[in-house]
CSV table of C-alpha atoms in Angstrom, one decimal:
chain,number,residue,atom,x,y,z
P,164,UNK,CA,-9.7,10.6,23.7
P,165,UNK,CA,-7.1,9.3,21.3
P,166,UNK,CA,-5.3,5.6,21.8
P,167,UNK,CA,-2.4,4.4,20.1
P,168,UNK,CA,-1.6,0.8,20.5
P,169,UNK,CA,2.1,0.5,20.0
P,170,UNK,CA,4.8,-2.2,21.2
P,171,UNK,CA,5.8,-2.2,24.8
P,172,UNK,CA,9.2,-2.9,23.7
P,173,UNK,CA,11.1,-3.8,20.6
P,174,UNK,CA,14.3,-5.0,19.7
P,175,UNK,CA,17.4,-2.2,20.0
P,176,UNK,CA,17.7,-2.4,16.1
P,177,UNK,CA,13.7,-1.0,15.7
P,178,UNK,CA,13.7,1.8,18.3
P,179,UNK,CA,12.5,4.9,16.5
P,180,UNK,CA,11.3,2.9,13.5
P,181,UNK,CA,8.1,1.7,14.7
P,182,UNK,CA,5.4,2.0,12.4
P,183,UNK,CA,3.3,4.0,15.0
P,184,UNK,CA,5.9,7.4,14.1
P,185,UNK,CA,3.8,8.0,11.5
P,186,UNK,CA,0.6,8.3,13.8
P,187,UNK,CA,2.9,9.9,16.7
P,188,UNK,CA,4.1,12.5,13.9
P,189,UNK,CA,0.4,13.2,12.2
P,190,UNK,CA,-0.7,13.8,15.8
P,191,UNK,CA,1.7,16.0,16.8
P,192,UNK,CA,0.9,18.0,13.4
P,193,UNK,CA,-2.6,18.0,14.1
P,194,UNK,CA,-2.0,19.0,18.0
P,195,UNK,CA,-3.9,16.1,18.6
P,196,UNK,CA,-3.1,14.6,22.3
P,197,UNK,CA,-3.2,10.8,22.4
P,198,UNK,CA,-2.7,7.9,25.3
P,199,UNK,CA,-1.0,4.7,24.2
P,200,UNK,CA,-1.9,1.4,24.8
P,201,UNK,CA,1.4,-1.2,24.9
P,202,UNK,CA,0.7,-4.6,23.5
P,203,UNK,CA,3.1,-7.1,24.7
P,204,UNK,CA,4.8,-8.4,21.7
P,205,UNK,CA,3.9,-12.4,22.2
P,206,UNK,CA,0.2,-11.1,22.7
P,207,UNK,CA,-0.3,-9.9,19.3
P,208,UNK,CA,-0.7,-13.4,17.6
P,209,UNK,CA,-3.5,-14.2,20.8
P,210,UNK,CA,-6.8,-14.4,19.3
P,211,UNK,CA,-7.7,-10.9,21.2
P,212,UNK,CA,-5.7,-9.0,19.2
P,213,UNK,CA,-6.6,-10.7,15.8
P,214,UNK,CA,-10.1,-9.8,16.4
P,215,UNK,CA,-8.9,-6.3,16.0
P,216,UNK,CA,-6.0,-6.7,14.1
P,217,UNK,CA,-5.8,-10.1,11.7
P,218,UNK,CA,-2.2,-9.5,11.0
P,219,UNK,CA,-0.6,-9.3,14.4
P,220,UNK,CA,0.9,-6.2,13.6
P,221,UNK,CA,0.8,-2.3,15.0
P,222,UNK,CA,-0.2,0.4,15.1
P,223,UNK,CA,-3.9,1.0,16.0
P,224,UNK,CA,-6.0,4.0,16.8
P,225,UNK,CA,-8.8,3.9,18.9
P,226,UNK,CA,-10.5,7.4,18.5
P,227,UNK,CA,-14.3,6.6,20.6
P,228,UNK,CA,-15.4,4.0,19.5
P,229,UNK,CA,-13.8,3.5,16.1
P,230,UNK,CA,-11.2,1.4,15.8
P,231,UNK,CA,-8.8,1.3,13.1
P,232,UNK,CA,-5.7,-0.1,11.6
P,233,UNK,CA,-2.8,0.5,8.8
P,234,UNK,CA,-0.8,3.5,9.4
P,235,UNK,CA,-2.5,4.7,5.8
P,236,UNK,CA,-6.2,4.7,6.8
P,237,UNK,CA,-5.2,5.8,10.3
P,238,UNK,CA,-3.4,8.7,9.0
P,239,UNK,CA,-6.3,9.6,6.0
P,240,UNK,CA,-8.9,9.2,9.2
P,241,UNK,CA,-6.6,11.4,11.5
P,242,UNK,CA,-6.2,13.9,8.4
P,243,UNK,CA,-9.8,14.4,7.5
P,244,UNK,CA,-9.8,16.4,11.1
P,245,UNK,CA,-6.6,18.5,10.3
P,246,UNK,CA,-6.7,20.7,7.0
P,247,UNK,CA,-3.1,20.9,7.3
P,248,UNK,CA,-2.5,17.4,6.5
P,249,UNK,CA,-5.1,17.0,3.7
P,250,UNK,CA,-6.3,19.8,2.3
P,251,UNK,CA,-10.2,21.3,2.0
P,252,UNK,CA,-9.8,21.3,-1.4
P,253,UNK,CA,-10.8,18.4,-3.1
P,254,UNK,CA,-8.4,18.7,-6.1
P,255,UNK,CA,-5.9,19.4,-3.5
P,256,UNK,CA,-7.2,16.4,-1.5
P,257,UNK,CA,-7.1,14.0,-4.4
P,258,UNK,CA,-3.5,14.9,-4.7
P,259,UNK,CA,-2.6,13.6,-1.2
P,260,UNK,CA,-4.3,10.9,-1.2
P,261,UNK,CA,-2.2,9.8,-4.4
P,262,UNK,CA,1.1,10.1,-2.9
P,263,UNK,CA,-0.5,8.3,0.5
P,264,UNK,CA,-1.6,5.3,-1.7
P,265,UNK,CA,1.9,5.8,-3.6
P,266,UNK,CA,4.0,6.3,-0.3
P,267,UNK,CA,2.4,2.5,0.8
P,268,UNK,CA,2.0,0.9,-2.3
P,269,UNK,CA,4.7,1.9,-5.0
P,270,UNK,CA,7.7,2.5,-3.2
P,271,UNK,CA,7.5,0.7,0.6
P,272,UNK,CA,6.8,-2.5,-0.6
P,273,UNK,CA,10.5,-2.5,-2.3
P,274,UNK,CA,12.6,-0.7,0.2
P,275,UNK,CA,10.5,-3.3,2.9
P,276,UNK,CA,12.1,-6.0,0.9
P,277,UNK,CA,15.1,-5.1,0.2
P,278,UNK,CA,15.8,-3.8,3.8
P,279,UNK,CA,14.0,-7.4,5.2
P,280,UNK,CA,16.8,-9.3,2.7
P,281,UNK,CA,19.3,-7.6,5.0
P,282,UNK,CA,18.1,-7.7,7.7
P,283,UNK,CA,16.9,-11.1,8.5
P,284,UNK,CA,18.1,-13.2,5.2
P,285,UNK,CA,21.9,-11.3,5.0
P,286,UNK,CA,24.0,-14.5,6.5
P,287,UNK,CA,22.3,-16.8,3.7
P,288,UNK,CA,23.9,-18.1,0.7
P,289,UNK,CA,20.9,-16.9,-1.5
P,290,UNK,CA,20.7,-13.3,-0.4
P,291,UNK,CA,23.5,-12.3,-2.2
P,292,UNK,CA,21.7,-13.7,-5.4
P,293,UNK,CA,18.7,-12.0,-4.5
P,294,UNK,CA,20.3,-8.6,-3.8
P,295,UNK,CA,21.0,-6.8,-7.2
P,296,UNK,CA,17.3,-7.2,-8.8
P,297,UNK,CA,16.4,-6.3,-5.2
P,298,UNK,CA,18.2,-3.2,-5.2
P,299,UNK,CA,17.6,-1.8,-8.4
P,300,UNK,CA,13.8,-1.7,-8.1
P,301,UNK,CA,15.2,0.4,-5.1
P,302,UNK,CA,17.1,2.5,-7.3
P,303,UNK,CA,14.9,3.2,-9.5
P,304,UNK,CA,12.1,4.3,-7.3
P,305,UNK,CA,14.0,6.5,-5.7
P,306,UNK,CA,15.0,8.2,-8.6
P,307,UNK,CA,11.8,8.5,-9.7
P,308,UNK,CA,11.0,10.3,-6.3
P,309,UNK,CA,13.9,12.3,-7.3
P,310,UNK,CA,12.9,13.4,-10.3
P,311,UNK,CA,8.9,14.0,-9.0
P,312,UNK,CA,10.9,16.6,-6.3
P,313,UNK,CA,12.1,18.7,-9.0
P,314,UNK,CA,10.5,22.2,-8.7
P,315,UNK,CA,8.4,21.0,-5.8
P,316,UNK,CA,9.2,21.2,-1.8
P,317,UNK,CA,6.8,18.6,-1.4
P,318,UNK,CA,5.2,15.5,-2.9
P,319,UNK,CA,1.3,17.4,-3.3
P,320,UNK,CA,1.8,20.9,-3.1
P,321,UNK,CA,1.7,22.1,0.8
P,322,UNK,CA,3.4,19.8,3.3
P,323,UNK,CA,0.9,17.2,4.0
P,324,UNK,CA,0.0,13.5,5.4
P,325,UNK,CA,1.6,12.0,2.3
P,326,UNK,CA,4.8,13.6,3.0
P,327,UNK,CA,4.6,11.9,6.6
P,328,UNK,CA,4.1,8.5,5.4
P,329,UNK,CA,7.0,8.4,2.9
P,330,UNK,CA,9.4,10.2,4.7
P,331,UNK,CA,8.8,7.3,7.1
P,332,UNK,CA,9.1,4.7,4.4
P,333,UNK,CA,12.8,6.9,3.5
P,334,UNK,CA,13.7,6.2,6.5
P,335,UNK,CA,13.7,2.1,6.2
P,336,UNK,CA,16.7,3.0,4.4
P,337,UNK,CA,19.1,4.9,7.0
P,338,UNK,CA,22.4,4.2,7.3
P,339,UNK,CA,22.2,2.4,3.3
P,340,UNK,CA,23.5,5.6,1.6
P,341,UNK,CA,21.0,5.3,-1.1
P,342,UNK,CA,18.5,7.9,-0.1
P,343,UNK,CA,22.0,10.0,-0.4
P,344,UNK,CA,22.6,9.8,-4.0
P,345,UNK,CA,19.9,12.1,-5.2
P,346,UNK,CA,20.0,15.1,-3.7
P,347,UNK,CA,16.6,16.6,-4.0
P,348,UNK,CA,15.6,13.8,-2.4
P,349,UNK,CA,18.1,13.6,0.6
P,350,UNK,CA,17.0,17.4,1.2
P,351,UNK,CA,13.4,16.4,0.9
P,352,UNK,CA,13.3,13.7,3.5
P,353,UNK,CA,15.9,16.0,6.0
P,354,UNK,CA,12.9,19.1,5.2
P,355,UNK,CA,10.5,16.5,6.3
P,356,UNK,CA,12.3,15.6,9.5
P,357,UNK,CA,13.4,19.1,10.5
P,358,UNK,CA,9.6,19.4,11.6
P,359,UNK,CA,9.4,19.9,15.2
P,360,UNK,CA,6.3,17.7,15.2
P,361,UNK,CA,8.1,14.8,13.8
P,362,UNK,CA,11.3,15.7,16.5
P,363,UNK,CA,8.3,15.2,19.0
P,364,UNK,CA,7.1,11.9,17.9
P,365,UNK,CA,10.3,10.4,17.5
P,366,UNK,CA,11.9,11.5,20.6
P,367,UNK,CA,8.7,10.2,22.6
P,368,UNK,CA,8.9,7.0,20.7
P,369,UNK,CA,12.8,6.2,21.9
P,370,UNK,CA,11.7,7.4,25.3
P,371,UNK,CA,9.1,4.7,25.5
P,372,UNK,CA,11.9,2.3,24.1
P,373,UNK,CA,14.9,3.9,26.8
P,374,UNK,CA,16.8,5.8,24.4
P,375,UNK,CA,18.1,9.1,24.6
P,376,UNK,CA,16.6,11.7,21.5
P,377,UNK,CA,19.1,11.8,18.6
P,378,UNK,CA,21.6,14.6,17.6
P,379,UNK,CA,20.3,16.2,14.4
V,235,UNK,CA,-15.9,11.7,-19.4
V,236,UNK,CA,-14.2,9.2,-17.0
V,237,UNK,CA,-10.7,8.3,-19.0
V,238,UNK,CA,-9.1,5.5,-17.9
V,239,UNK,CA,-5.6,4.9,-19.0
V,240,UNK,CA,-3.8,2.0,-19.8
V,241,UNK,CA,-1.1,-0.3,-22.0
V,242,UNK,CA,-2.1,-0.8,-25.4
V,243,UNK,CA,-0.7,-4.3,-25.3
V,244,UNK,CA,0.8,-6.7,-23.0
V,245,UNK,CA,2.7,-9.9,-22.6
V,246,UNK,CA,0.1,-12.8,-23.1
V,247,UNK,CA,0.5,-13.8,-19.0
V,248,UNK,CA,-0.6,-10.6,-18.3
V,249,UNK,CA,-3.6,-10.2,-20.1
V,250,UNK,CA,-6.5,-10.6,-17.1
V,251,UNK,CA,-4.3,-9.3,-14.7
V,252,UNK,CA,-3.3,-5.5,-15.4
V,253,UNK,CA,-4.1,-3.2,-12.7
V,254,UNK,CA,-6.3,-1.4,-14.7
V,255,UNK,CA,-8.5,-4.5,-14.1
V,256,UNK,CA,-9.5,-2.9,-10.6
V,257,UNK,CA,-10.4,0.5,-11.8
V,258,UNK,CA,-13.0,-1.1,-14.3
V,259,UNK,CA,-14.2,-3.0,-12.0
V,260,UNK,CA,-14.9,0.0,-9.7
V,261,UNK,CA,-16.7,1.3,-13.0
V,262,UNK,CA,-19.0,-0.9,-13.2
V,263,UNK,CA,-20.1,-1.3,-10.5
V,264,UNK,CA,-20.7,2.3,-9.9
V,265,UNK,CA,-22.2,2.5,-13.4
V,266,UNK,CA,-20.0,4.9,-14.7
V,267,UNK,CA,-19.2,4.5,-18.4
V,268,UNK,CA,-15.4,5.4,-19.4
V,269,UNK,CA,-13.1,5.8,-22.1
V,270,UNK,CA,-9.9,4.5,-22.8
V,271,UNK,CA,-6.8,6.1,-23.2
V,272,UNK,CA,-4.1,3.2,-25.0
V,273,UNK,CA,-0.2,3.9,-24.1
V,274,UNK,CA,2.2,1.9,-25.6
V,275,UNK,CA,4.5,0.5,-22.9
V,276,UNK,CA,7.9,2.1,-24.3
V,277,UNK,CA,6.4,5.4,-23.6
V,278,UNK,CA,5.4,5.0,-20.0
V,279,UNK,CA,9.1,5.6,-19.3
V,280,UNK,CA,8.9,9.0,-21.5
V,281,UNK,CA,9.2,12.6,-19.5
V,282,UNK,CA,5.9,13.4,-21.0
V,283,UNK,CA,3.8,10.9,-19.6
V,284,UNK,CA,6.5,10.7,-15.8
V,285,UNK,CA,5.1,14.4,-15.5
V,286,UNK,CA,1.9,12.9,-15.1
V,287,UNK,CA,2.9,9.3,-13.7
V,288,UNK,CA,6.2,9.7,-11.7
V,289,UNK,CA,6.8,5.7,-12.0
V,290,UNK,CA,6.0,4.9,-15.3
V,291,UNK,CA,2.6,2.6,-14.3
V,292,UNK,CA,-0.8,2.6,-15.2
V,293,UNK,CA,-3.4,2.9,-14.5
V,294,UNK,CA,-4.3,6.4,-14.3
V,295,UNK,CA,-7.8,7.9,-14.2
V,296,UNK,CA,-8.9,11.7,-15.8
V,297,UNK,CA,-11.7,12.5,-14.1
V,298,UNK,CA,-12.7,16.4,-15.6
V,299,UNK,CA,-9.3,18.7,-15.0
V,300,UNK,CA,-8.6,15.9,-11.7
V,301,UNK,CA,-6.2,13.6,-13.2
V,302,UNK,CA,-5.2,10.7,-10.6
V,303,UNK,CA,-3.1,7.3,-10.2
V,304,UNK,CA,-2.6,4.6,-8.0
V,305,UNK,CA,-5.1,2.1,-8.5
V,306,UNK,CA,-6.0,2.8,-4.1
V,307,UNK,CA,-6.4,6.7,-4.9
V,308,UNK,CA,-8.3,5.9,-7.6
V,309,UNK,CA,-10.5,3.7,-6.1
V,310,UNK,CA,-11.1,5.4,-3.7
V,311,UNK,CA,-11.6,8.7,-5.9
V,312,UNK,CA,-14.8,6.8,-7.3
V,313,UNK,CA,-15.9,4.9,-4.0
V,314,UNK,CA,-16.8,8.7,-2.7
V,315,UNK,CA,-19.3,9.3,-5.2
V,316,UNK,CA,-20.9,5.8,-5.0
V,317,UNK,CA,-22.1,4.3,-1.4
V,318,UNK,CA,-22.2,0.9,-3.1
V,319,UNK,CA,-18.4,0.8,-3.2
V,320,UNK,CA,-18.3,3.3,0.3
V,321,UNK,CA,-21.2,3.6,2.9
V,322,UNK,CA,-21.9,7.0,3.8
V,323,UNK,CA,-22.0,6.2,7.4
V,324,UNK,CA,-18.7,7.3,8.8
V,325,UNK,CA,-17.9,4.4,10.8
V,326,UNK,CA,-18.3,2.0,7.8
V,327,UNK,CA,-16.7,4.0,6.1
V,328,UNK,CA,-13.8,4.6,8.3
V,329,UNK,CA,-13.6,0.8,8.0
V,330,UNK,CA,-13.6,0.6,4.6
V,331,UNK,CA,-10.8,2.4,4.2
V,332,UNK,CA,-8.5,0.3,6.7
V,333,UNK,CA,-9.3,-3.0,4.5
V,334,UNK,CA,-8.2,-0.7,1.3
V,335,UNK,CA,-4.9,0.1,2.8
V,336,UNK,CA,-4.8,-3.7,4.2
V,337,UNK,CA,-5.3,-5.3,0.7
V,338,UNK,CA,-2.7,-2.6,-0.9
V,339,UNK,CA,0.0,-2.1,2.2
V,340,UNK,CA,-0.3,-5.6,4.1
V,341,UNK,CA,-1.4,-8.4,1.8
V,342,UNK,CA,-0.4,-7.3,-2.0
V,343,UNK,CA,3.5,-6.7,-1.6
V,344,UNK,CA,4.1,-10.1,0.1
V,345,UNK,CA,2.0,-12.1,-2.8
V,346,UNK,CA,3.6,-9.7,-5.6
V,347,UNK,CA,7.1,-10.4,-4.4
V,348,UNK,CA,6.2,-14.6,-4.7
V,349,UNK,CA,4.8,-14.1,-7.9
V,350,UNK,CA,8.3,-11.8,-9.4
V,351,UNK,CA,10.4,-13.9,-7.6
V,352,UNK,CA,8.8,-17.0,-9.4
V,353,UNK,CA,8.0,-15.0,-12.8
V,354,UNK,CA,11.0,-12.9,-13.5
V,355,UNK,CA,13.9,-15.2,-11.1
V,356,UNK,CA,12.2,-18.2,-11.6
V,357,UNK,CA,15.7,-19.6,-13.4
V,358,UNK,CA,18.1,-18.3,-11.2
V,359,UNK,CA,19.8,-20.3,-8.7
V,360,UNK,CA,19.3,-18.1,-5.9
V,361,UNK,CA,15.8,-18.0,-6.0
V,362,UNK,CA,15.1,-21.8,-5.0
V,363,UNK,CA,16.5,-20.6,-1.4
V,364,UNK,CA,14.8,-17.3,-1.4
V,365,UNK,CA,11.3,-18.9,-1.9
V,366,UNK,CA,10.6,-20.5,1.5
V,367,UNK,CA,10.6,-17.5,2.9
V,368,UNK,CA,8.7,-15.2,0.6
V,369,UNK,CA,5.7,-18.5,1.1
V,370,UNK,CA,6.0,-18.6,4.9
V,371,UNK,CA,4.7,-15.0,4.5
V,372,UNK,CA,2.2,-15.9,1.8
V,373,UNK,CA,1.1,-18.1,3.7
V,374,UNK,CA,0.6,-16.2,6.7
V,375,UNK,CA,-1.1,-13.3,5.2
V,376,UNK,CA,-3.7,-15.8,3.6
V,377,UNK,CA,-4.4,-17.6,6.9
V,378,UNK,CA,-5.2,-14.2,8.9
V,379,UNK,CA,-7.2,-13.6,5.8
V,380,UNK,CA,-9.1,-17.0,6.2
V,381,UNK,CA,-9.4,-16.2,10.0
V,382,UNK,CA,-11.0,-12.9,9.4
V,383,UNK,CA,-13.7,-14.6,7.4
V,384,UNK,CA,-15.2,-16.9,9.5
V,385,UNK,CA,-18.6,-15.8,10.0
V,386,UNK,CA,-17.9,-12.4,7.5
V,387,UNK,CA,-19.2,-12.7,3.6
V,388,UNK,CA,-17.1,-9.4,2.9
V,389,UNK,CA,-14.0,-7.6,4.5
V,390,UNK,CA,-16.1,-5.0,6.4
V,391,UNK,CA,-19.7,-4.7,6.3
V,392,UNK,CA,-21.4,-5.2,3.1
V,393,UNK,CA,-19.4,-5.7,0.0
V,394,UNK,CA,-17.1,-2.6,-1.2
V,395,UNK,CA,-14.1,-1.0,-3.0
V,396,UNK,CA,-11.9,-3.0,-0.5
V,397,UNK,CA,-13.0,-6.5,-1.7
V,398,UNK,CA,-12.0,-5.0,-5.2
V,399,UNK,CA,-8.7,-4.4,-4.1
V,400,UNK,CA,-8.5,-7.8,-2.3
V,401,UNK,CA,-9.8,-9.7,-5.0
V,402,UNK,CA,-7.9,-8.3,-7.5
V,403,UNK,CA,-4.5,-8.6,-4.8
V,404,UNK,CA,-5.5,-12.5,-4.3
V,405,UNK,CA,-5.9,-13.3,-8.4
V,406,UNK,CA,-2.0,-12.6,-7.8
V,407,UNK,CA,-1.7,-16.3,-6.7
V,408,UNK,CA,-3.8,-17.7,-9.6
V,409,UNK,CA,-2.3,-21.3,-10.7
V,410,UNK,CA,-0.1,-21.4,-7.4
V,411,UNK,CA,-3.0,-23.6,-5.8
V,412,UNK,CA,-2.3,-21.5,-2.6
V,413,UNK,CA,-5.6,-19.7,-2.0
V,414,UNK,CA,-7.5,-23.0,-2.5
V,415,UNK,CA,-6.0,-24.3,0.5
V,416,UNK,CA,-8.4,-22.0,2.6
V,417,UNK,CA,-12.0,-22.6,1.9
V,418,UNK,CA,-13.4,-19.4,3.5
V,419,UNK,CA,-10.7,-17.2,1.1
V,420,UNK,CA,-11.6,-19.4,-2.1
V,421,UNK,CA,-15.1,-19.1,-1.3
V,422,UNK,CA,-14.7,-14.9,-0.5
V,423,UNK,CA,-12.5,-14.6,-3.7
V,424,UNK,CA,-15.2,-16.8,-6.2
V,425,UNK,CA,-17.9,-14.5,-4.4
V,426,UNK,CA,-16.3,-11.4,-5.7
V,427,UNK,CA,-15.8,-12.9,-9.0
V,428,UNK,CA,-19.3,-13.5,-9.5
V,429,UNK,CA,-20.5,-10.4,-9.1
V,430,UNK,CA,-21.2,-9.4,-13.1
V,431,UNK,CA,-19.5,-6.1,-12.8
V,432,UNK,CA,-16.2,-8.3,-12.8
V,433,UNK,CA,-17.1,-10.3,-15.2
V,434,UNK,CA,-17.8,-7.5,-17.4
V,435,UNK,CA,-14.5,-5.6,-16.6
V,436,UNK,CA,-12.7,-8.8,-17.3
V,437,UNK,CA,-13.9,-9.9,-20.4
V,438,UNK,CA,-12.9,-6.2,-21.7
V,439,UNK,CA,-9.7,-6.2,-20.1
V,440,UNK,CA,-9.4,-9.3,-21.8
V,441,UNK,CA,-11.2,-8.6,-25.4
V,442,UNK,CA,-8.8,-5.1,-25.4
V,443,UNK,CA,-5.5,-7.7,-25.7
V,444,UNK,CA,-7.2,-9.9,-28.3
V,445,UNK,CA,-8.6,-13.1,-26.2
V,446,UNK,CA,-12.0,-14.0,-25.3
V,447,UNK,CA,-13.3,-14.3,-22.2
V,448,UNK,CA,-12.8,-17.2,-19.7
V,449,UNK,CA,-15.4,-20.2,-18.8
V,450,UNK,CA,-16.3,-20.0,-15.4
């Protein structure tokens, strides 16, 4: 059996943009059926939970007796089971795995920041300072993203577990109309979402946190 | 032929530090001899070489008719056909890959958005009142590190392509005097920088941008 650790509850703002949708949506793609664990959100800094996970954070997958943490390694772990998130090939395979590193480690980072400055820093006299260099390494990742989507209805050929992980990262940006300006990209992430798989996992992740599923 | 590509030159702060830094690192150790391909930085933002490296970054690594980039895929790339840099065992392994995705997704973009806000905003009046902040996390991020440590002389299990990553994520803060305040880190981070495969992968990094290599 499968075990998620997630958040028993979250603040209002965060409800269907826990970081265990990407687990809940590569699951449901790999008609995987999992059990969740709920951490109380005071007991992830307890000692307990930083022998597992030294960061305090979520999510974590308990598949037997493996555990594991970071959505990335989760999802490459959970893939390796499920040609149709990484493929057999290993060209094909390489290819994923580049846009997985790239999803988590060339353009999260900045949207995470920017997002963060607005979120948490937006009433202080500095934020406004630190906005515009902020927002145009924003910009010009996502043109970038843009410009990779040209030709392609993916990021590595067939829909895959890269496409999971930075249509989640896309989505730290919702309700910014940034993603909006580039249209290949705006129809990329809404491709990505129109997946009844990803419907699944984030319906069953604003149950959990007493919200109704979301008109399309 | 492994190629390895990266700048031909860089700002004098930078030599020591480009990214490309982790990749020969990974090569030596392996024992994999490589070649160098040299871009000049203005043409990194060129459509010719975006068809091959959507963001404009090195490094990238041709490997036959496979030709890859970010630094994780990368490593990782190489860590499959050498069990010094990934056990074979699939547990170890499994755990391997979570510290990969921990150095790249949870550690890195804190410490490289200190170090830009101090490199590249260092002057502007804002960023005196964004700093705190960007440290609390810092700091935070090193202490879990610290904690996972105790008793550990590597991340997970015997030494592999995730203290490469690490190491290379916690040279970041070189000169900020904030690993040093954690004795287990400092003593993790000199570890890895013992080992003569980084030695060697730093003094070319270093002899490629015209400066010999560092005392001890």
């Amino acid at each position: 059996m499968l075990t998620l650790t997630t958040f028993r509850s979250v603040p209002p703002f965060a409800a269907g943009y826990v970081r265990d949708l990407r687990v809940r949506w590569a699951l449901e793609e790999a008609g995987l059926p999992y059990e969740l664990r709920l951490l109380d959100f005071q007991d992830a800094a307890l000692p307990a939970y930083r022998k597992e996970q030294p960061f305090s954070q979520i999510p974590m997958l308990q598949d037997g007796d493996l555990r594991l943490f970071e959505s990335g390694a989760i999802l490459l772990h959970l893939a390796q089971r499920c040609p149709l998130l990484l493929p057999q090939d290993a060209h094909a395979r390489a290819q994923v795995t580049v846009w997985m590193f790239a999803a988590l480690n060339s353009v999260e980072p900045y949207l995470a920041e920017l997002v963060t400055l607005n979120l948490f820093h937006g009433d202080e006299d500095w934020a406004a300072g630190a906005r515009p260099a902020a927002e145009e390494m924003v910009r010009k990742r996502l043109r970038d993203l843009d410009d990779w989507l040209e030709g392609r209805g993916w990021l590595a050929g067939e829909f895959s577990a890269a496409d999971i992980l930075m249509t989640t990262v896309l989505r730290l940006l919702d309700g910014m109309e940034l993603v909006e300006r580039h249209d290949r990209l705006r129809a990329y992430r809404d491709r990505c979402m129109d997946r009844p798989a990803f419907g699944k996992a984030l319906a069953d992740q604003l149950a959990l946190y007493g919200q109704a599923p979301r008109a399309a």
